[in-house]
CSV table of C-alpha atoms in Angstrom, one decimal:
chain,number,residue,atom,x,y,z
A,1,ASN,CA,-6.1,0.6,-18.7
A,2,ALA,CA,-3.0,-1.2,-17.6
A,3,GLY,CA,-3.1,0.7,-14.3
A,4,VAL,CA,0.3,0.9,-12.6
A,5,THR,CA,3.1,-1.1,-14.2
A,6,GLN,CA,6.6,-1.7,-12.7
A,7,THR,CA,9.8,-3.0,-14.2
A,8,PRO,CA,11.8,-5.1,-13.6
A,9,LYS,CA,9.9,-7.7,-11.5
A,10,PHE,CA,13.1,-9.1,-10.0
A,11,ARG,CA,16.6,-7.9,-9.7
A,12,ILE,CA,19.8,-8.9,-7.9
A,13,LEU,CA,22.4,-6.2,-7.3
A,14,LYS,CA,25.9,-6.3,-5.9
A,15,ILE,CA,26.8,-3.9,-3.1
A,16,GLY,CA,27.7,-0.5,-4.6
A,17,GLN,CA,25.9,-1.0,-7.9
A,18,SER,CA,23.2,1.4,-9.0
A,19,MET,CA,19.8,0.9,-10.7
A,20,THR,CA,16.6,2.5,-11.6
A,21,LEU,CA,13.2,1.0,-10.8
A,22,GLN,CA,10.6,2.1,-13.4
A,23,CYS,CA,7.0,2.9,-12.7
A,24,THR,CA,4.3,4.0,-15.1
A,25,GLN,CA,0.6,4.7,-14.7
A,26,ASP,CA,-2.0,5.3,-17.4
A,27,MET,CA,-4.8,6.6,-15.3
A,28,ASN,CA,-3.8,10.3,-15.5
A,29,HIS,CA,-3.2,10.3,-11.7
A,30,ASN,CA,-1.5,13.4,-10.4
A,31,TYR,CA,-0.1,11.7,-7.3
A,32,MET,CA,2.5,8.9,-7.3
A,33,TYR,CA,4.3,7.1,-4.5
A,34,TRP,CA,7.2,4.7,-3.8
A,35,TYR,CA,7.0,2.3,-0.9
A,36,ARG,CA,9.2,-0.5,0.3
A,37,GLN,CA,8.0,-3.6,2.1
A,38,ASP,CA,10.2,-5.7,4.2
A,39,PRO,CA,9.2,-9.3,5.2
A,40,GLY,CA,6.4,-9.4,7.8
A,41,MET,CA,6.1,-5.6,7.7
A,42,GLY,CA,3.8,-3.0,6.4
A,43,LEU,CA,4.6,-0.4,3.7
A,44,LYS,CA,7.0,2.4,4.3
A,45,LEU,CA,6.8,5.5,2.1
A,46,ILE,CA,10.1,6.4,0.4
A,47,TYR,CA,9.2,9.3,-1.8
A,48,TYR,CA,6.1,10.8,-3.3
A,49,SER,CA,5.1,13.3,-6.0
A,50,VAL,CA,2.0,15.5,-6.3
A,51,GLY,CA,2.6,16.3,-9.9
A,52,ALA,CA,5.2,16.6,-12.7
A,53,GLY,CA,8.3,18.4,-11.4
A,54,ILE,CA,7.3,18.1,-7.7
A,55,THR,CA,8.7,15.4,-5.4
A,56,ASP,CA,8.9,15.1,-1.6
A,57,LYS,CA,10.5,12.8,0.9
A,58,GLY,CA,8.6,10.1,2.8
A,59,GLU,CA,9.5,8.2,5.9
A,60,VAL,CA,12.6,6.4,4.6
A,61,PRO,CA,14.2,8.4,1.7
A,62,ASN,CA,17.9,7.8,2.5
A,63,GLY,CA,19.7,6.0,-0.3
A,64,TYR,CA,17.1,6.8,-2.9
A,65,ASN,CA,16.3,9.5,-5.4
A,66,VAL,CA,13.3,10.2,-7.6
A,67,SER,CA,12.3,12.4,-10.5
A,68,ARG,CA,8.9,13.2,-12.1
A,69,SER,CA,9.3,14.7,-15.5
A,70,THR,CA,5.9,13.5,-16.8
A,71,THR,CA,2.6,12.7,-15.3
A,72,GLU,CA,2.9,9.0,-16.2
A,73,ASP,CA,6.4,8.1,-15.0
A,74,PHE,CA,8.0,8.1,-11.6
A,75,PRO,CA,11.3,6.3,-11.5
A,76,LEU,CA,13.2,5.4,-8.3
A,77,ARG,CA,17.0,5.5,-8.4
A,78,LEU,CA,19.3,3.6,-6.1
A,79,GLU,CA,22.8,5.0,-6.4
A,80,LEU,CA,24.9,2.8,-4.1
A,81,ALA,CA,23.0,-0.3,-3.3
A,82,ALA,CA,23.4,-1.7,0.2
A,83,PRO,CA,22.1,-5.0,1.7
A,84,SER,CA,19.7,-2.9,3.8
A,85,GLN,CA,17.9,-2.0,0.6
A,86,THR,CA,16.9,-5.6,0.0
A,87,SER,CA,13.1,-5.4,-0.1
A,88,VAL,CA,10.0,-5.4,-2.3
A,89,TYR,CA,9.3,-2.1,-3.8
A,90,PHE,CA,5.8,-0.9,-4.7
A,91,CYS,CA,4.8,2.0,-6.8
A,92,ALA,CA,1.3,3.5,-6.4
A,93,SER,CA,-0.8,6.3,-7.8
A,94,SER,CA,-3.9,8.2,-6.8
A,95,TYR,CA,-6.3,11.0,-7.9
A,96,SER,CA,-5.7,14.5,-6.6
A,97,VAL,CA,-7.3,15.3,-3.3
A,98,PHE,CA,-9.6,17.7,-5.1
A,99,LYS,CA,-11.3,14.7,-6.6
A,100,GLY,CA,-12.4,13.7,-3.1
A,101,THR,CA,-10.7,10.4,-2.8
A,102,ASP,CA,-7.2,9.3,-1.7
A,103,THR,CA,-7.4,5.7,-2.8
A,104,GLN,CA,-4.0,4.6,-4.0
A,105,TYR,CA,-3.6,2.0,-6.7
A,106,PHE,CA,-0.6,-0.2,-6.5
A,107,GLY,CA,1.7,-1.9,-9.1
A,108,PRO,CA,2.8,-5.5,-8.8
A,109,GLY,CA,6.1,-4.8,-7.2
A,110,THR,CA,9.8,-5.2,-7.8
A,111,ARG,CA,11.7,-7.7,-5.7
A,112,LEU,CA,15.3,-6.4,-5.1
A,113,THR,CA,18.1,-8.4,-3.5
A,114,VAL,CA,21.4,-6.7,-2.7
A,115,LEU,CA,24.3,-9.1,-2.1
B,1,GLY,CA,7.0,-15.9,-3.8
B,2,GLU,CA,8.5,-14.0,-0.9
B,3,SER,CA,6.1,-14.1,2.1
B,4,VAL,CA,4.9,-10.9,3.5
B,5,GLY,CA,3.2,-12.9,6.3
B,6,LEU,CA,6.2,-13.5,8.6
B,7,HIS,CA,5.6,-12.3,12.2
B,8,LEU,CA,2.2,-11.0,11.4
B,9,PRO,CA,-0.9,-11.6,13.5
B,10,THR,CA,-2.8,-14.4,11.9
B,11,LEU,CA,-6.5,-15.2,11.8
B,12,SER,CA,-7.5,-18.7,10.8
B,13,VAL,CA,-11.1,-19.5,9.8
B,14,GLN,CA,-13.0,-22.2,8.1
B,15,GLU,CA,-14.6,-21.6,4.7
B,16,GLY,CA,-18.1,-20.2,5.1
B,17,ASP,CA,-17.3,-18.5,8.4
B,18,ASN,CA,-17.5,-14.8,8.9
B,19,SER,CA,-14.1,-13.1,9.5
B,20,ILE,CA,-13.4,-10.0,11.5
B,21,ILE,CA,-10.0,-8.2,11.1
B,22,ASN,CA,-9.2,-5.4,13.5
B,23,CYS,CA,-7.0,-2.4,13.2
B,24,ALA,CA,-6.0,0.3,15.7
B,25,TYR,CA,-5.1,3.5,14.0
B,26,SER,CA,-2.7,6.1,15.3
B,27,ASN,CA,-3.9,9.6,14.5
B,28,SER,CA,-7.1,10.9,16.1
B,29,ALA,CA,-7.2,13.6,13.3
B,30,SER,CA,-7.3,11.0,10.5
B,31,ASP,CA,-10.5,11.3,8.5
B,32,TYR,CA,-10.1,8.7,5.7
B,33,PHE,CA,-9.5,5.0,6.1
B,34,ILE,CA,-8.8,2.2,3.6
B,35,TRP,CA,-8.6,-1.6,3.7
B,36,TYR,CA,-6.2,-3.3,1.3
B,37,LYS,CA,-5.8,-7.0,0.5
B,38,GLN,CA,-2.4,-8.3,-0.5
B,39,GLU,CA,-2.0,-11.8,-1.9
B,40,SER,CA,1.4,-13.4,-1.9
B,41,GLY,CA,3.7,-12.0,-4.5
B,42,LYS,CA,1.3,-9.2,-5.5
B,43,GLY,CA,0.7,-5.5,-4.8
B,44,PRO,CA,-1.9,-4.3,-2.3
B,45,GLN,CA,-5.5,-4.3,-3.8
B,46,PHE,CA,-8.1,-1.8,-2.7
B,47,ILE,CA,-11.1,-3.4,-0.9
B,48,ILE,CA,-13.2,-0.7,0.7
B,49,ASP,CA,-12.8,2.8,2.2
B,50,ILE,CA,-14.7,4.9,4.7
B,51,ARG,CA,-14.6,8.6,5.7
B,52,SER,CA,-14.9,9.8,9.3
B,53,ASN,CA,-18.4,11.1,8.9
B,54,MET,CA,-19.6,7.5,8.7
B,55,ASP,CA,-19.6,4.6,11.2
B,56,LYS,CA,-20.2,1.8,8.7
B,57,ARG,CA,-19.9,1.1,5.1
B,58,GLN,CA,-20.8,-2.0,3.2
B,59,GLY,CA,-19.5,-3.5,0.0
B,60,GLN,CA,-19.8,-6.9,-1.6
B,61,ARG,CA,-19.4,-9.4,1.2
B,62,VAL,CA,-17.3,-6.8,3.1
B,63,THR,CA,-18.2,-4.3,5.8
B,64,VAL,CA,-16.0,-1.7,7.4
B,65,LEU,CA,-16.8,-0.4,10.9
B,66,LEU,CA,-15.2,2.8,12.3
B,67,ASN,CA,-15.1,3.7,16.0
B,68,LYS,CA,-13.5,7.1,16.3
B,69,THR,CA,-13.8,7.2,20.1
B,70,VAL,CA,-11.3,4.4,20.5
B,71,LYS,CA,-9.5,4.8,17.1
B,72,HIS,CA,-10.5,1.4,15.9
B,73,LEU,CA,-11.3,0.1,12.5
B,74,SER,CA,-12.6,-3.4,11.6
B,75,LEU,CA,-13.1,-5.3,8.4
B,76,GLN,CA,-15.8,-7.9,8.3
B,77,ILE,CA,-15.8,-10.5,5.5
B,78,ALA,CA,-19.0,-12.6,5.2
B,79,ALA,CA,-19.0,-16.2,4.1
B,80,THR,CA,-15.2,-16.3,3.9
B,81,GLN,CA,-13.7,-18.2,0.9
B,82,PRO,CA,-10.3,-19.7,0.3
B,83,GLY,CA,-9.6,-16.9,-2.2
B,84,ASP,CA,-9.9,-14.4,0.7
B,85,SER,CA,-6.6,-15.8,2.1
B,86,ALA,CA,-4.2,-12.9,2.1
B,87,VAL,CA,-2.6,-10.2,4.3
B,88,TYR,CA,-5.0,-7.4,5.1
B,89,PHE,CA,-3.8,-3.8,5.8
B,90,CYS,CA,-5.6,-0.9,7.1
B,91,ALA,CA,-4.4,2.6,6.1
B,92,GLU,CA,-5.3,6.1,7.4
B,93,SER,CA,-5.1,9.5,5.9
B,94,LEU,CA,-6.0,13.1,6.5
B,95,THR,CA,-7.8,15.1,3.9
B,96,GLY,CA,-5.5,17.6,2.3
B,97,TYR,CA,-2.5,15.4,2.9
B,98,SER,CA,-1.5,13.2,0.1
B,99,THR,CA,0.1,10.3,2.1
B,100,LEU,CA,-1.3,7.2,3.7
B,101,THR,CA,0.0,5.6,6.9
B,102,PHE,CA,-0.3,1.8,6.8
B,103,GLY,CA,-0.8,-0.6,9.6
B,104,LYS,CA,1.4,-3.7,10.0
B,105,GLY,CA,-1.2,-6.1,8.6
B,106,THR,CA,-3.1,-9.3,9.5
B,107,MET,CA,-2.8,-12.6,7.7
B,108,LEU,CA,-6.1,-14.3,7.0
B,109,LEU,CA,-5.9,-18.1,6.4
B,110,VAL,CA,-9.1,-19.8,5.2
B,111,SER,CA,-9.3,-23.5,5.3
B,112,PRO,CA,-11.6,-25.4,3.0
């Protein structure tokens, strides 16, 4: 298993540009998450999904959109990039709560800079 | 790579010492807790977890202690090695809810 993979690893955007951060997992996890991590800070939840076709907002959803058309993929869309969105973005996945564990497994991250 | 350690509490130890990293969690109803390790430039990596029906759980060189009375979680690392240098995060959750709440993190620096 490759686990959780994210692309790209690095990206520089100009203010107002848009982009999609890709996330794929091959563990057949139902639950997927997007976090952002600013320097010296913990992880803040942007959006999450409990299954294909179902998404919900986390703590900091403004400026982002997500979709979940398949179990494996959970892309994060930035429509109008702003300097405040400069951060490291992590995707994670986990088993359904019915499996009795909520452990989340993380990808390697995408480092985004908006200038 | 970009540092995630700026402004974080830091614990500095010598190689071979035992390390104790502490975490105060926020929700008295939380019943599931996880410790993650994050090395510079990488994503968080699962270390160990514990449910609220337990006070202690041991893994390989790591032990997690849970004190629900004071909402406190600790991670003990035995015989700390330079490879243990990283930022350590605790996270809490509530069964039936699919999200985790992460603490701010503690940086562990291990000197040879």
